[in-house]
Short mmCIF file of C-alpha atoms in Angstrom, two decimals:
data_model
loop_
_atom_site.label_atom_id
_atom_site.label_comp_id
_atom_site.label_asym_id
_atom_site.label_seq_id
_atom_site.Cartn_x
_atom_site.Cartn_y
_atom_site.Cartn_z
CA GLN N 29 7.43 14.64 -9.74
CA VAL N 30 6.58 12.19 -6.35
CA GLN N 31 8.37 10.80 -4.04
CA LEU N 32 7.72 7.78 -1.47
CA GLU N 33 9.63 5.87 1.42
CA GLU N 34 8.35 3.14 3.51
CA SER N 35 9.09 1.98 6.30
CA GLY N 36 7.89 -0.14 9.75
CA GLY N 37 8.81 -3.43 8.30
CA GLY N 38 10.16 -6.49 10.43
CA LEU N 39 10.40 -9.74 11.58
CA VAL N 40 7.04 -10.67 13.17
CA GLN N 41 5.42 -14.17 14.17
CA ALA N 42 2.91 -15.10 12.86
CA GLY N 43 -0.47 -13.69 14.61
CA GLY N 44 0.90 -10.69 15.46
CA SER N 45 1.06 -6.75 14.17
CA LEU N 46 2.99 -4.53 11.50
CA ARG N 47 2.12 -0.70 10.56
CA LEU N 48 3.72 0.61 7.24
CA SER N 49 4.21 3.98 6.36
CA CYS N 50 4.52 5.54 3.66
CA VAL N 51 5.55 8.99 3.81
CA THR N 52 5.18 11.07 0.14
CA SER N 53 7.27 13.85 -0.50
CA GLY N 54 7.23 16.82 -3.50
CA ALA N 55 4.97 19.45 -4.86
CA SER N 56 1.61 19.55 -1.43
CA ARG N 57 -0.86 19.58 -5.11
CA VAL N 58 0.18 16.97 -6.99
CA LYS N 59 0.26 14.48 -4.08
CA VAL N 60 -2.98 15.26 -2.63
CA ALA N 61 -4.21 14.28 -5.86
CA TYR N 62 -1.81 10.13 -6.26
CA ALA N 63 -3.81 7.18 -4.97
CA VAL N 64 -1.57 5.09 -3.39
CA GLY N 65 -1.27 0.98 -3.27
CA TRP N 66 0.42 -1.61 -1.70
CA PHE N 67 2.20 -4.42 -3.08
CA ARG N 68 4.05 -6.94 -1.29
CA GLN N 69 6.64 -8.64 -3.64
CA VAL N 70 8.67 -12.34 -2.99
CA PRO N 71 11.67 -13.42 -5.66
CA GLY N 72 10.54 -14.92 -8.41
CA LYS N 73 7.13 -13.57 -8.69
CA ASP N 74 5.38 -10.34 -9.76
CA ARG N 75 4.45 -7.05 -7.06
CA GLU N 76 1.23 -8.25 -6.40
CA PHE N 77 -1.64 -5.86 -5.19
CA VAL N 78 -2.10 -5.46 -1.52
CA ALA N 79 -4.76 -2.71 -0.31
CA ALA N 80 -5.09 0.46 -1.86
CA ILE N 81 -6.77 4.08 -0.64
CA SER N 82 -8.48 6.91 -2.85
CA PHE N 83 -6.64 10.16 -3.51
CA ASN N 84 -9.27 11.71 -1.26
CA GLY N 85 -9.00 8.15 0.88
CA GLU N 86 -13.00 7.64 0.79
CA ASP N 87 -12.56 4.47 -0.51
CA GLU N 88 -10.55 1.51 0.25
CA PHE N 89 -9.25 -2.36 -1.70
CA TYR N 90 -8.26 -4.98 -0.21
CA SER N 91 -7.21 -8.78 -1.79
CA ASP N 92 -8.78 -11.84 -1.09
CA SER N 93 -5.90 -12.68 0.38
CA VAL N 94 -5.41 -10.07 3.44
CA GLY N 95 -8.97 -9.00 3.82
CA GLU N 96 -10.36 -7.64 6.75
CA ARG N 97 -7.13 -8.22 8.81
CA PHE N 98 -5.36 -5.12 7.18
CA LYS N 99 -6.42 -1.62 7.35
CA ILE N 100 -5.34 0.96 4.73
CA SER N 101 -5.84 4.74 5.94
CA ARG N 102 -4.21 8.28 4.48
CA ASP N 103 -3.13 11.19 6.71
CA ASN N 104 -2.70 14.20 4.31
CA ALA N 105 -2.18 16.56 6.36
CA GLN N 106 0.92 14.64 7.28
CA ASN N 107 1.62 13.28 3.75
CA THR N 108 1.14 9.38 4.80
CA VAL N 109 -0.82 6.25 4.03
CA HIS N 110 -0.29 3.93 6.57
CA LEU N 111 -1.21 -0.16 5.99
CA GLN N 112 -1.64 -2.12 9.92
CA MET N 113 -1.30 -5.46 9.30
CA THR N 114 -2.89 -7.77 11.78
CA GLU N 115 -3.00 -11.21 12.59
CA LEU N 116 0.11 -11.96 10.02
CA LYS N 117 0.68 -15.34 8.82
CA PRO N 118 4.05 -16.62 6.92
CA GLU N 119 2.74 -16.01 3.45
CA ASP N 120 2.24 -12.24 3.98
CA THR N 121 6.30 -12.63 3.82
CA GLY N 122 7.99 -10.16 1.11
CA VAL N 123 8.96 -6.66 0.62
CA TYR N 124 6.54 -4.22 0.47
CA TYR N 125 6.22 -1.63 -1.24
CA CYS N 126 3.91 1.40 -1.86
CA GLY N 127 2.76 3.66 -5.28
CA ALA N 128 1.06 6.37 -6.54
CA GLY N 129 -0.50 7.18 -9.39
CA THR N 130 -3.75 9.19 -10.66
CA PHE N 131 -7.18 6.37 -10.95
CA PHE N 132 -10.31 8.18 -13.23
CA ARG N 133 -12.16 6.03 -11.37
CA ASN N 134 -12.24 5.21 -8.43
CA PHE N 135 -13.22 2.32 -8.18
CA ASP N 136 -9.95 1.23 -10.71
CA LEU N 137 -8.03 0.82 -7.30
CA LYS N 138 -9.81 -2.92 -6.88
CA THR N 139 -8.13 -3.93 -10.45
CA ALA N 140 -5.39 -1.70 -11.13
CA GLY N 141 -1.52 -4.17 -11.33
CA ALA N 142 1.21 -2.61 -10.08
CA SER N 143 1.97 -1.21 -13.92
CA ARG N 144 -0.57 1.25 -13.44
CA TYR N 145 1.54 3.36 -10.61
CA SER N 146 3.79 6.03 -11.72
CA PHE N 147 5.75 6.21 -8.99
CA TRP N 148 7.07 3.33 -6.38
CA GLY N 149 9.12 3.69 -2.60
CA GLN N 150 12.07 1.06 -2.39
CA GLY N 151 10.05 -0.90 -0.09
CA THR N 152 10.49 -2.59 2.85
CA GLN N 153 10.97 -6.22 4.49
CA VAL N 154 7.80 -7.86 6.48
CA THR N 155 8.68 -11.92 7.41
CA VAL N 156 6.40 -13.19 9.18
CA SER N 157 7.72 -16.11 11.19
CA SER N 158 5.57 -19.25 11.71
#
């Protein structure tokens, strides 16, 4: 079993930055084997893929909507995955969740939906004002 906890959300003006963190807990060996993805959700819509990083940190994937504005990274020694968000836009507003899952091929992270992830945190709210 893996537990995840997000933090770092808040209210920011358009053009600003935020850094989200996702801390994992559970058996150390299991945690390191999981890929981690960030998704966001607004009321009435499905959870939307934002970014993902492979279990070893070698591969990163981003949605077209965030492009080079966001950067995902992981520190397995600290059991933490970060999402650095810059040039924030009002459409980036939502509850941000991190999920952990296993993937046979790292490339599958690019198109994997929320249902492919086995464990989730409670989410952290990000609000970008115009």
